[in-house]
Structure formats: structure tokens, C-alpha cells
PDB file of C-alpha atoms in Angstrom:
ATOM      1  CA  UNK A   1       8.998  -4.603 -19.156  1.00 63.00           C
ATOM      2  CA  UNK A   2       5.793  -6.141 -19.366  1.00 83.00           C
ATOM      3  CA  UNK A   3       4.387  -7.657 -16.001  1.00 95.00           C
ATOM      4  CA  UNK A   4       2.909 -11.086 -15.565  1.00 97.00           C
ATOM      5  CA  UNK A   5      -0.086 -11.446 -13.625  1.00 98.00           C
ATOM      6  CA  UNK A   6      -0.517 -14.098 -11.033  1.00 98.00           C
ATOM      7  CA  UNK A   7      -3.160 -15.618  -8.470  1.00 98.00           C
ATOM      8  CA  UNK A   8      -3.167 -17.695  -5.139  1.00 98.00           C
ATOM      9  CA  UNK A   9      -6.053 -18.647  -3.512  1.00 98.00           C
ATOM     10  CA  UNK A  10      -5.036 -18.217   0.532  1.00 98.00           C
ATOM     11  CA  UNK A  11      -7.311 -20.446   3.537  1.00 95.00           C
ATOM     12  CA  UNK A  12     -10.346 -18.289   3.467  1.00 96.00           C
ATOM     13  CA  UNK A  13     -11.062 -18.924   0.310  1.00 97.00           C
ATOM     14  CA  UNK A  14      -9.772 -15.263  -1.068  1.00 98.00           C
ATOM     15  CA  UNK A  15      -8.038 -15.100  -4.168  1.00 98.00           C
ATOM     16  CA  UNK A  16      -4.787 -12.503  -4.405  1.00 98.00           C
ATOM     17  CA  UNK A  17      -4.000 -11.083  -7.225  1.00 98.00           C
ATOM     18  CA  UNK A  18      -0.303  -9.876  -7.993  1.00 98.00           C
ATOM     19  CA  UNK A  19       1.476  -8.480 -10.673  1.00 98.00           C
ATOM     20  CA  UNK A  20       5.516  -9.458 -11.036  1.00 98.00           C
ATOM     21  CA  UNK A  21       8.192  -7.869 -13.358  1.00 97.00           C
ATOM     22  CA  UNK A  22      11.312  -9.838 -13.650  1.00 96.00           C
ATOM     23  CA  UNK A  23      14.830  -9.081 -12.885  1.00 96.00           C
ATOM     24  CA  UNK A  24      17.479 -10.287 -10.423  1.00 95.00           C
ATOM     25  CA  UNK A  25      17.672 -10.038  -7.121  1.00 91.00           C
ATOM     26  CA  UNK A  26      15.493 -10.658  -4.165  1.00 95.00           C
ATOM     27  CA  UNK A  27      12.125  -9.521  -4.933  1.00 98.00           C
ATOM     28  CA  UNK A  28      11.067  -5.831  -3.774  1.00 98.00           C
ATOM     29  CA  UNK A  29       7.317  -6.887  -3.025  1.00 98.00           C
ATOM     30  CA  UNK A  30       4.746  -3.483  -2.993  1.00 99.00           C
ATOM     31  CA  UNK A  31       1.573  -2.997  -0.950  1.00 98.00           C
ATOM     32  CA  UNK A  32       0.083  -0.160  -1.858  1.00 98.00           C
ATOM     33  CA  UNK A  33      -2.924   1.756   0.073  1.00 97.00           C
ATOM     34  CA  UNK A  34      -6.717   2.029   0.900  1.00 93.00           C
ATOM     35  CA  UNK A  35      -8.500   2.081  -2.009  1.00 94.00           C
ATOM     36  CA  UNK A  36      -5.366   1.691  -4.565  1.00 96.00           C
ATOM     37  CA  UNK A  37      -3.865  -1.245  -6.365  1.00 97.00           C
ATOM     38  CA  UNK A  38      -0.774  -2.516  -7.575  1.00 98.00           C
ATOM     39  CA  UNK A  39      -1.098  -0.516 -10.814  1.00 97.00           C
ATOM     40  CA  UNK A  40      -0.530   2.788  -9.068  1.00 97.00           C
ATOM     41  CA  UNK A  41       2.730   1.260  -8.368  1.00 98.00           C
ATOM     42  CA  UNK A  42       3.479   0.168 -11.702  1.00 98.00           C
ATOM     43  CA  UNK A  43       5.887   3.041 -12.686  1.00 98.00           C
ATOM     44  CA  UNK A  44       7.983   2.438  -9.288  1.00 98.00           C
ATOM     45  CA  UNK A  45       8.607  -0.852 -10.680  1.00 98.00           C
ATOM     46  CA  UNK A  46       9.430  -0.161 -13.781  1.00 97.00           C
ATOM     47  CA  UNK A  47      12.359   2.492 -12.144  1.00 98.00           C
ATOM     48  CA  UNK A  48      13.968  -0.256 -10.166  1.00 97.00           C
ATOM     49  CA  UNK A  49      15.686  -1.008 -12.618  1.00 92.00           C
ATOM     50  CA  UNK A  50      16.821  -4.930 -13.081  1.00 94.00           C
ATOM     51  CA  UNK A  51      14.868  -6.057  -9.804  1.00 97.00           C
ATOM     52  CA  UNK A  52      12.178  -8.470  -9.891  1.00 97.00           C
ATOM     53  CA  UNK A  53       9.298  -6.795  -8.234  1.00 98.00           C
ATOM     54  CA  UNK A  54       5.790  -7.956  -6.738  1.00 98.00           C
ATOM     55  CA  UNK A  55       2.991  -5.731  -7.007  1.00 98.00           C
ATOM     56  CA  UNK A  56       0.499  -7.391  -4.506  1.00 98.00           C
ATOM     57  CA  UNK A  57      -3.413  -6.444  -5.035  1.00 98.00           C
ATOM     58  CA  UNK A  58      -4.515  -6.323  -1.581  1.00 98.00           C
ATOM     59  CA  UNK A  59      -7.800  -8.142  -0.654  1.00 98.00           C
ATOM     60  CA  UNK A  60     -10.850  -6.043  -1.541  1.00 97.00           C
ATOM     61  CA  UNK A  61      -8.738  -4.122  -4.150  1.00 97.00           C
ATOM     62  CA  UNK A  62      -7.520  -4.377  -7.592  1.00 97.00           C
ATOM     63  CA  UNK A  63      -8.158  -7.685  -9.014  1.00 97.00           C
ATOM     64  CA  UNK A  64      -8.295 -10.072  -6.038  1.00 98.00           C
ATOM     65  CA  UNK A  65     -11.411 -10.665  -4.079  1.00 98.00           C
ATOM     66  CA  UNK A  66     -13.962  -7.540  -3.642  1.00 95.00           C
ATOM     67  CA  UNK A  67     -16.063  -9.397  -0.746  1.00 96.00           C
ATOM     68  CA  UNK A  68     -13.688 -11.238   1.583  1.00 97.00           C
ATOM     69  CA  UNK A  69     -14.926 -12.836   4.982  1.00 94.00           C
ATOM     70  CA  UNK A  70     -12.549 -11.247   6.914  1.00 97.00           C
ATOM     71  CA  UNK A  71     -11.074  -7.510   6.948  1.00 96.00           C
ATOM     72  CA  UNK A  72      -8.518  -8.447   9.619  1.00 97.00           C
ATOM     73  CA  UNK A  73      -5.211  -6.820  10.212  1.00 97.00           C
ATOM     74  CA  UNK A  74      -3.915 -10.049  10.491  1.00 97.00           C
ATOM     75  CA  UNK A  75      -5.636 -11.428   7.311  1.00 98.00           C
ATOM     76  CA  UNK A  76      -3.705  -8.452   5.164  1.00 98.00           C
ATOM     77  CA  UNK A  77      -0.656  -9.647   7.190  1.00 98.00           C
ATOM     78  CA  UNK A  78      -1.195 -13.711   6.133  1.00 98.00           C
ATOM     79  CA  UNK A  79      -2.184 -12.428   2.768  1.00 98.00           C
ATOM     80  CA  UNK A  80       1.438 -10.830   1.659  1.00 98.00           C
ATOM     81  CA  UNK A  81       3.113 -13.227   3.521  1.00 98.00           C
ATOM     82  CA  UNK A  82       1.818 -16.151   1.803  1.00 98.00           C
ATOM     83  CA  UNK A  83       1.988 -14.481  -1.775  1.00 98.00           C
ATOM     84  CA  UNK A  84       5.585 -13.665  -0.301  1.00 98.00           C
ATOM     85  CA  UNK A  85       6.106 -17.628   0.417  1.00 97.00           C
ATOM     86  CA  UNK A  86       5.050 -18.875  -3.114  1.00 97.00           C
ATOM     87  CA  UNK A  87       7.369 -16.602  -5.365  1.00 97.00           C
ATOM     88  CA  UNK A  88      10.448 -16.188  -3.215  1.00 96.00           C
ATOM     89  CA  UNK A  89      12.726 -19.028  -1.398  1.00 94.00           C
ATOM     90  CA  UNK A  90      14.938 -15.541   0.251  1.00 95.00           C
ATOM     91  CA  UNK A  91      14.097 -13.180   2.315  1.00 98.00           C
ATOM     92  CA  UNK A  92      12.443  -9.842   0.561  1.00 98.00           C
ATOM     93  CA  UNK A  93      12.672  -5.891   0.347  1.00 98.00           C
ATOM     94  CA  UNK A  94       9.605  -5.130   1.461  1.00 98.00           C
ATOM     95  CA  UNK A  95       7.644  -1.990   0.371  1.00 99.00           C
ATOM     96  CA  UNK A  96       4.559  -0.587   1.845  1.00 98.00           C
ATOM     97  CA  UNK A  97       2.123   2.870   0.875  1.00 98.00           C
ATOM     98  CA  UNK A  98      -0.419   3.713   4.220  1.00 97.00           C
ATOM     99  CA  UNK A  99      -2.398   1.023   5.083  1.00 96.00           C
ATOM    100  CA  UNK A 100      -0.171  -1.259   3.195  1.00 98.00           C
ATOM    101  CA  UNK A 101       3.151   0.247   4.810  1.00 98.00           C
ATOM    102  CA  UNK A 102       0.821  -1.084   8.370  1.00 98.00           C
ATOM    103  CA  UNK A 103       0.531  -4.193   6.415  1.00 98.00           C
ATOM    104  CA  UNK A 104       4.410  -4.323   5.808  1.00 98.00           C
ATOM    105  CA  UNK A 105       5.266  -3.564   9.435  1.00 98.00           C
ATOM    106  CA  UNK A 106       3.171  -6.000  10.879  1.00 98.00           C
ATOM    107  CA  UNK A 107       4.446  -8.359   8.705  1.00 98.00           C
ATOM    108  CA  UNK A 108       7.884  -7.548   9.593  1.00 98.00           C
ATOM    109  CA  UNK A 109       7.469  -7.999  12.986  1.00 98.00           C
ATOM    110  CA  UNK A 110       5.428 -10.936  12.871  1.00 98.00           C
ATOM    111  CA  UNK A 111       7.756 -12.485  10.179  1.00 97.00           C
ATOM    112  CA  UNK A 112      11.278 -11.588  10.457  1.00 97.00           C
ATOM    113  CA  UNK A 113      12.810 -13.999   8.306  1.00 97.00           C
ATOM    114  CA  UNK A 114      10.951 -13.045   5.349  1.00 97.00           C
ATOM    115  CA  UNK A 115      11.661  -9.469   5.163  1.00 98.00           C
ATOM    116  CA  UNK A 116      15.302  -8.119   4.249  1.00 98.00           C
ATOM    117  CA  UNK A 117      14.775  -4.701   3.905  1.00 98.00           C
ATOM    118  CA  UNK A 118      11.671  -2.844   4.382  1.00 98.00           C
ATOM    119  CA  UNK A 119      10.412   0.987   3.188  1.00 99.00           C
ATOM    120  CA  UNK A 120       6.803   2.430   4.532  1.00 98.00           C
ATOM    121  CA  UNK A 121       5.863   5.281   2.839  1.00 98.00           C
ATOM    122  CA  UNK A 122       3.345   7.545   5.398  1.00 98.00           C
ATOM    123  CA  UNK A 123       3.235   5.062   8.266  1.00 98.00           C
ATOM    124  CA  UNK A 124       2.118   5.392  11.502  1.00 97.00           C
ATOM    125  CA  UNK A 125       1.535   2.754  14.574  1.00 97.00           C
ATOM    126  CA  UNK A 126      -1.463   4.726  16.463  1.00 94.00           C
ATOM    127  CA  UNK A 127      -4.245   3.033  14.883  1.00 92.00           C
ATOM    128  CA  UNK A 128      -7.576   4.659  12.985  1.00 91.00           C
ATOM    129  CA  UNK A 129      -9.787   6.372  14.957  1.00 89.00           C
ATOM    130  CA  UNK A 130     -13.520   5.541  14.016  1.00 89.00           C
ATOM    131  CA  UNK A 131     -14.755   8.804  13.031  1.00 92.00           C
ATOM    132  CA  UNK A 132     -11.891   8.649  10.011  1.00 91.00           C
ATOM    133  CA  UNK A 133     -12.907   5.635   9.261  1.00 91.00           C
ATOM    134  CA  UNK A 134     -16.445   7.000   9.333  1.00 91.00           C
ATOM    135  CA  UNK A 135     -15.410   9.810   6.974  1.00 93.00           C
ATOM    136  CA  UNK A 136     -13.533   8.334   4.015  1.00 91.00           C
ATOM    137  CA  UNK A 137     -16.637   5.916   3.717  1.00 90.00           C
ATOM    138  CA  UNK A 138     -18.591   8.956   3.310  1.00 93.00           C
ATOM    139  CA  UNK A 139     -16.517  10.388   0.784  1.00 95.00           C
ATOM    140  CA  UNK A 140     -15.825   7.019  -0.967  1.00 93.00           C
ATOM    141  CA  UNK A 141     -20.022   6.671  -1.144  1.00 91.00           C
ATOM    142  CA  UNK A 142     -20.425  10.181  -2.098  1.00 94.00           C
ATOM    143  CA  UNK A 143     -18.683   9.087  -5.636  1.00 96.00           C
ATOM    144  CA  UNK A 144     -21.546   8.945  -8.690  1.00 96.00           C
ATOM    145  CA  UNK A 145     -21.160   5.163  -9.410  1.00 95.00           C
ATOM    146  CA  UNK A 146     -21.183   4.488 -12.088  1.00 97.00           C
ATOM    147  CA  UNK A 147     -19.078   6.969 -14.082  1.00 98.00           C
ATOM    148  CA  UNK A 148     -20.574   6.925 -17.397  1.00 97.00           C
ATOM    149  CA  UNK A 149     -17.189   7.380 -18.414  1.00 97.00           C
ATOM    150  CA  UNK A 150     -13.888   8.804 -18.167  1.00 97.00           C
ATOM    151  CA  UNK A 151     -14.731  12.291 -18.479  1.00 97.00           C
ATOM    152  CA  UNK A 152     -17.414  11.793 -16.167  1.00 98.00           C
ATOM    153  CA  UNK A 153     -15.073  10.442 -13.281  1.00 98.00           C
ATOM    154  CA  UNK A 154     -12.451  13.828 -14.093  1.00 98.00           C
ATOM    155  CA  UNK A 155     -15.491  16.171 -13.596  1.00 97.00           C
ATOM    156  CA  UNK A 156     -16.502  14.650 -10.138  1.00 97.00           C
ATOM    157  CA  UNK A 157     -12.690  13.456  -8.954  1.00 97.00           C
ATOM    158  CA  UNK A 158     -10.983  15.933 -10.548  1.00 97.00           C
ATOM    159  CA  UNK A 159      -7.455  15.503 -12.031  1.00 96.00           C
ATOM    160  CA  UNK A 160      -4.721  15.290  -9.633  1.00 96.00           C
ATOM    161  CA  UNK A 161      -2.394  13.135  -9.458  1.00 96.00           C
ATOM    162  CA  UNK A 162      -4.573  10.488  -6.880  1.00 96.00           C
ATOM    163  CA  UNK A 163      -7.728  11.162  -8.748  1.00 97.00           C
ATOM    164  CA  UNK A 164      -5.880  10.144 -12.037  1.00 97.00           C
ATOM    165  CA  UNK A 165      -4.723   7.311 -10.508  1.00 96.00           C
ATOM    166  CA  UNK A 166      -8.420   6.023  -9.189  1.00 97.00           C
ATOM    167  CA  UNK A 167      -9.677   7.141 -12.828  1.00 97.00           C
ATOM    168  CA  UNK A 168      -6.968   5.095 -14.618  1.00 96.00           C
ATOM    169  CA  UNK A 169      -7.902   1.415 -12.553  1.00 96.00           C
ATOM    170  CA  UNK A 170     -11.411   1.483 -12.907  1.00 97.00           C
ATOM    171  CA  UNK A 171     -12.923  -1.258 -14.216  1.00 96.00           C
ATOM    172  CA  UNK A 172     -15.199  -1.319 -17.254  1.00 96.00           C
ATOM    173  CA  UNK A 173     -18.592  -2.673 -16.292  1.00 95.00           C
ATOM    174  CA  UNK A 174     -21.761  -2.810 -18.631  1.00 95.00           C
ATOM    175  CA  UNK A 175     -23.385  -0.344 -16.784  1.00 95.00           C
ATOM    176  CA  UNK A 176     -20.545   1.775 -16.731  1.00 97.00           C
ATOM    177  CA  UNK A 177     -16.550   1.931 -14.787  1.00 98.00           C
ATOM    178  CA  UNK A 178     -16.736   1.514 -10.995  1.00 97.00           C
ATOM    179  CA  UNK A 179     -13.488   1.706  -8.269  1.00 96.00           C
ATOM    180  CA  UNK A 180     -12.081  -1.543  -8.141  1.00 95.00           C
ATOM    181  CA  UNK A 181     -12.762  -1.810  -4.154  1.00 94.00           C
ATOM    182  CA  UNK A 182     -15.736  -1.748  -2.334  1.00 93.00           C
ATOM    183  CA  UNK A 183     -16.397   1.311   0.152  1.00 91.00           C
ATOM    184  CA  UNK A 184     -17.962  -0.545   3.019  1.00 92.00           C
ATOM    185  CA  UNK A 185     -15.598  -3.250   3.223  1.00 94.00           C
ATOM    186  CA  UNK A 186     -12.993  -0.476   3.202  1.00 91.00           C
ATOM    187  CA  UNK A 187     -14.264   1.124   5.758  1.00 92.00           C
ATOM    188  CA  UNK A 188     -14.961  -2.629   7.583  1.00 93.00           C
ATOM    189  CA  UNK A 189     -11.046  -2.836   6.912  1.00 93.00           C
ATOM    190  CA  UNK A 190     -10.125   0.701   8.455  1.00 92.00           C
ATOM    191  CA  UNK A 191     -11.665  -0.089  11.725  1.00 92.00           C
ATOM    192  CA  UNK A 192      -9.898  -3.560  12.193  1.00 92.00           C
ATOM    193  CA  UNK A 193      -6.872  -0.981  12.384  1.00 93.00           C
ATOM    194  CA  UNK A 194      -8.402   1.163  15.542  1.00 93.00           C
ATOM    195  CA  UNK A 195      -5.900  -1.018  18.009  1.00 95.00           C
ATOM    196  CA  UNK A 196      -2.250   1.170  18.140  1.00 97.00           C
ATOM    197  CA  UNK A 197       0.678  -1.295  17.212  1.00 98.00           C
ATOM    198  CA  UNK A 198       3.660   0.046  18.772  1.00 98.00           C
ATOM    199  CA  UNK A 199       5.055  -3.547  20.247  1.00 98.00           C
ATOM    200  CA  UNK A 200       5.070  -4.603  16.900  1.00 98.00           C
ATOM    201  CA  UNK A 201       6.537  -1.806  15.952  1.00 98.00           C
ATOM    202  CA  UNK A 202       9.300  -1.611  18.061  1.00 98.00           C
ATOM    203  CA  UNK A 203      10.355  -5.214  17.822  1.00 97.00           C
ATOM    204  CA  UNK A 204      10.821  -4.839  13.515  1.00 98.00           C
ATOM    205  CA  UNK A 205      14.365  -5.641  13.700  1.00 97.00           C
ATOM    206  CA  UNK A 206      14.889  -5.601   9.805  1.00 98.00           C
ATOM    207  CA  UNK A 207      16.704  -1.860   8.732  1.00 98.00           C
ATOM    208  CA  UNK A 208      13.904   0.507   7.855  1.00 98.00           C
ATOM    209  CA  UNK A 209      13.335   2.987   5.412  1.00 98.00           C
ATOM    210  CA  UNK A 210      10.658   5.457   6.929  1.00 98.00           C
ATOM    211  CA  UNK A 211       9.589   8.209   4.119  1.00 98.00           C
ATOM    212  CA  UNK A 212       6.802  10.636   4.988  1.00 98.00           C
ATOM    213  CA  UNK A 213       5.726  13.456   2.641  1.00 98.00           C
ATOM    214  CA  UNK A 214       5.904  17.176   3.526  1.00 98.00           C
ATOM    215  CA  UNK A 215       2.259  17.896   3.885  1.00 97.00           C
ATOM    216  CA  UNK A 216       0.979  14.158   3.766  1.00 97.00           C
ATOM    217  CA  UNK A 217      -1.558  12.991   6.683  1.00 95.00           C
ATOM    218  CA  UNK A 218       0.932  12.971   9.757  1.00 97.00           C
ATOM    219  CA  UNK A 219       1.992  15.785  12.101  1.00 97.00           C
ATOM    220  CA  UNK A 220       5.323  16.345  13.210  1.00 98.00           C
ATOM    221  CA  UNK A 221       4.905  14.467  16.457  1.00 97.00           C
ATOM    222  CA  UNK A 222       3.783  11.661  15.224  1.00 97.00           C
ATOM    223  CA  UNK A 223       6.163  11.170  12.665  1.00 98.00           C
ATOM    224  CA  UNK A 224       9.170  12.443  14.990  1.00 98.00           C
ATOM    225  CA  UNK A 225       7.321   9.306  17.665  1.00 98.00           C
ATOM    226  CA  UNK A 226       7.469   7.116  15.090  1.00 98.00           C
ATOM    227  CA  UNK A 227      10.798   7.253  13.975  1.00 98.00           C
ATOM    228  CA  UNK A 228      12.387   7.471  17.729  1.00 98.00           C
ATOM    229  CA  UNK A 229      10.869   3.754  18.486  1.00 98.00           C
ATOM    230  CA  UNK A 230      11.638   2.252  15.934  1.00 98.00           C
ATOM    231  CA  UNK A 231      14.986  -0.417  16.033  1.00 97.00           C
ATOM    232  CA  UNK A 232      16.987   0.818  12.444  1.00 97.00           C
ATOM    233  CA  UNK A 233      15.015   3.721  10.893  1.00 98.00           C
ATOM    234  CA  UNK A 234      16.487   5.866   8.545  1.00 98.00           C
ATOM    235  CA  UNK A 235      13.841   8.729   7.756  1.00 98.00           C
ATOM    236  CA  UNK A 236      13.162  10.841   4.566  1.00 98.00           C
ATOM    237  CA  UNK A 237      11.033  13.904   3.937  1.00 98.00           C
ATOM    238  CA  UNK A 238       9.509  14.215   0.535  1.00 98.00           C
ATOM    239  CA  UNK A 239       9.323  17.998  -0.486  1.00 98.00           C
ATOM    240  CA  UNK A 240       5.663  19.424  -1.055  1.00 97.00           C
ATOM    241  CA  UNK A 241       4.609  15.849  -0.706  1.00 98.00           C
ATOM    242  CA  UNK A 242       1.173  15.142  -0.160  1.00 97.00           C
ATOM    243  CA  UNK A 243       0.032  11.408   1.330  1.00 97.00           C
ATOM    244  CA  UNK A 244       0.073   9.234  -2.010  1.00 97.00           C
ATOM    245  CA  UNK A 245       3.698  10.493  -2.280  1.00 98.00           C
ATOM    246  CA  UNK A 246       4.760   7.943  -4.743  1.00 98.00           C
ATOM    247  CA  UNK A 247       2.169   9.617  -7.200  1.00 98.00           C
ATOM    248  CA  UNK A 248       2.676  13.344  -6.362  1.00 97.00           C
ATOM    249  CA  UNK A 249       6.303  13.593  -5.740  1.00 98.00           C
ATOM    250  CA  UNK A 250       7.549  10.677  -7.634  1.00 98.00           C
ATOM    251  CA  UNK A 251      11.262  11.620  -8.639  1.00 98.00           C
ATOM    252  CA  UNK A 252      11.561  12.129  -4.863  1.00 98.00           C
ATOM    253  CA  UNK A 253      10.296   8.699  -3.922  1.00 98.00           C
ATOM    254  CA  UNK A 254      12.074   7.050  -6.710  1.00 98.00           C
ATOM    255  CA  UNK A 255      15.426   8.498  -5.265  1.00 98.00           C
ATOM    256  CA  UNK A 256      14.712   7.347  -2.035  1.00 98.00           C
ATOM    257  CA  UNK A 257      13.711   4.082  -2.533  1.00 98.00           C
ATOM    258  CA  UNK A 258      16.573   2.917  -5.575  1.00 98.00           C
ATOM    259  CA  UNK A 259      19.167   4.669  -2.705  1.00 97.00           C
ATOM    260  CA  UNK A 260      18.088   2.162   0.006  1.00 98.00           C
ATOM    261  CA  UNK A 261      17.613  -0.528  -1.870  1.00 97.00           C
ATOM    262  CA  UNK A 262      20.965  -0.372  -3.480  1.00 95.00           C
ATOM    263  CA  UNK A 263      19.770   0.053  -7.481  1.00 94.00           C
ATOM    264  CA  UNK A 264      21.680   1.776  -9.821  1.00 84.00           C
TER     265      UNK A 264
END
């Protein structure tokens, strides 16, 4: 089914790019992660099968704006909420990857009425700590931009399933295909998220679907705290999962999600 992309322009002056696929239902809206978009969530829409589904370009990623004024937690928060507000009059499944699954439970607790159901796939309410922010902005600035071309970004990302993903959004350019975000405003983004949010954690009243992978980002204890205060969590483990589960272990994910979300 061939998605229909769409644009709001929110107070700030950002613009937010989405994606929808229609079907019945209320609409199962996706935020995916850091330095994603909503095309590495394309294929989950496509396997729910019937729903209508948002796919919600974050700002800084994907197609809406690459330079926003503000990198705010609660900017990301206003941002799916008011994409939320102009294509759906009911309350929606709501469906979060990392930063976006922070995004989604913020949200949630901040906006009760507007969420039905909500999924966050390798979530955690601790906050960043700097010197990961620090880090992934030295990674993301280590990459050779620009790629001369495809090949170019497989020999220096390599070709897992993430890297295929990143190699597959980038945007053509005349002087060759860049990542469609911007490092240092991802890393401006990362530490906004250095406060921990378990109040708004524990008051998500809205019945949860908390999925970590295997060997994704979290250890034990942290997952095991963040299930035990939460309100109604039901958790899944995703076998040999890495962090970008939905990617790497997708018939897993897919199971999950169609299972709590009712779709047969």
C-alpha cells in the first residue's frame, strides 16, 4: 500500500513530516529513533495489516526540519502530539523505537487522552548521560560525508541490518548522499534527555507494551526497574535482538506488536 506523505508546520516554525498508510481503525502512530526516520518503519506498517498507520519524521530527521530552534524533550513531545491532533479525532496506539519510545512515554503521560494503547521498543526512564551523548556525536562525525555513493557508504558503515537502513534514507545531494539528520543537533537533542523521567513514567496509565531486545542497550536491572514501575506493562524479550530490534529481529517484533494491538 502506497503511503501518502504529509506536512504541518507546529509554533516554532518547524515543519513535520509524516508518512500515513490507510486502513481502519484508530491510527497506530510510529516514532522511530536517533538518527532514523519513518522509512525504517515502513515494513512494520505495511504488516499491520488493514490499520491506518502514521509514520512521524521526528524533527531534525527524515524529511522535516534539519535545524530546529529547539531540541527539547518537550518540543518532540508537542511535535507528535500535534501531528497526532490533525489526523485523528480518537485516541491512538501509540508506537515508539529509543528516543522516540521516550518521546511516546512522555507523551503518554503528559497526554492521556490521546493515547489508547502504547508499545516502546528499548525504553528506559534514567535519562542520557553526557559522555554518551558525547560519543555517538563522535561516531556520527566520524562518517566520510559525503558518500560518493552507495558502495561507498557499505564500505565505511558496513551492511547490517542498521547500517542498511542509514544507507537506504540518505538523501541524494549534488555533492554526493548525506544522513538525513544532522549530528550536532543530535547530539544537542540527546542531552535535553540527561533529566531521569520516572514520575512521568509511573503516572502512564494507558496499558503498555514494553519490548526490549536480548542484547540491545539495557541491562537486566534496568529493564527489570523499568517494567516494575510502570502502571500496565506487559514485557517482551526479543531473541538475539540487538537495539534497532524492529530491523534485526523483525518477525519477532512484528509478532509482538500485531498480538497487542489486536491485528490479524
Amino acid at each position: 500500500m502506497d503511503l501518502v506523505r504529509r506536512e504541518i508546520v507546529v509554533a516554532d516554525g518547524t515543519t513535520i513530516s509524516y508518512a500515513c498508510q490507510d486502513g481502519a481503525g484508530p491510527p497506530v502512530v510510529i516514532l522511530h529513533g536517533l538518527a532514523g526516520s519513518g522509512r525504517e518503519f515502513e515494513a512494520t506498517a505495511r504488516a499491520l495489516t488493514g490499520r491506518r498507520v502514521v509514520l512521524i519524521d521526528q524533527r531534525n530527521h527524515g524529511h522535516s526540519t534539519r535545524h530546529p530552534l529547539d531540541t527539547s524533550r518537550a518540543t518532540f513531545v508537542s511535535d507528535a502530539a500535534s501531528v497526532i491532533a490533525a489526523e485523528s479525532a480518537v485516541p491512538v496506539d501509540l508506537v515508539g523505537q529509543s528516543l522516540g519510545a521516550h518521546t511516546a512515554m512522555l507523551l503518554a503521560a503528559s497526554n492521556p487522552l490521546l493515547v489508547r494503547r502504547l508499545v516502546l521498543l528499548e525504553c528506559d526512564a534514567g535519562g542520557t548521560r553526557p559522555e554518551e551523548a558525547d560519543a555517538l556525536g563522535e561516531y556520527f562525525g566520524s562518517w566520510p560525508i559525503p558518500f560518493a555513493d552507495r558502495s561507498a557508504a557499505v564500505a565505511a558503515l558496513g551492511e547490517g541490518p542498521l547500517a542498511t537502513a542509514w544507507i537506504a534514507d540518505l538523501e541524494e545531494r549534488p555533492e554526493g548522499l548525506s544522513p538525513r539528520f544532522e549530528p550536532a543537533v543530535m547530539v544537542d537533542a540527546l542531552r535535553a534527555n540527561a533529566t531521569p523521567r520516572w514520575p512521568e513514567w509511573e503516572r502512564v496509565t494507558a496499558p503498555t507494551l514494553v519490548a526490549y531486545g536480548e542484547d540491545g542497550m539495557f541491562s537486566e536491572d534496568q529493564k527489570a526497574e523499568f517494567v516494575r514501575r510502570g502502571v500496565h506493562v506487559q514485557r517482551v524479550d526479543l531473541a538475539h535482538a540487538l537495539h534497532d530490534a524492529h530491523l534485526d529481529a523483525f518477525d519477532q517484533w512484528i509478532g509482538a506488536l500485531r498480538g497487542f494491538l489486536g491485528v490479524r
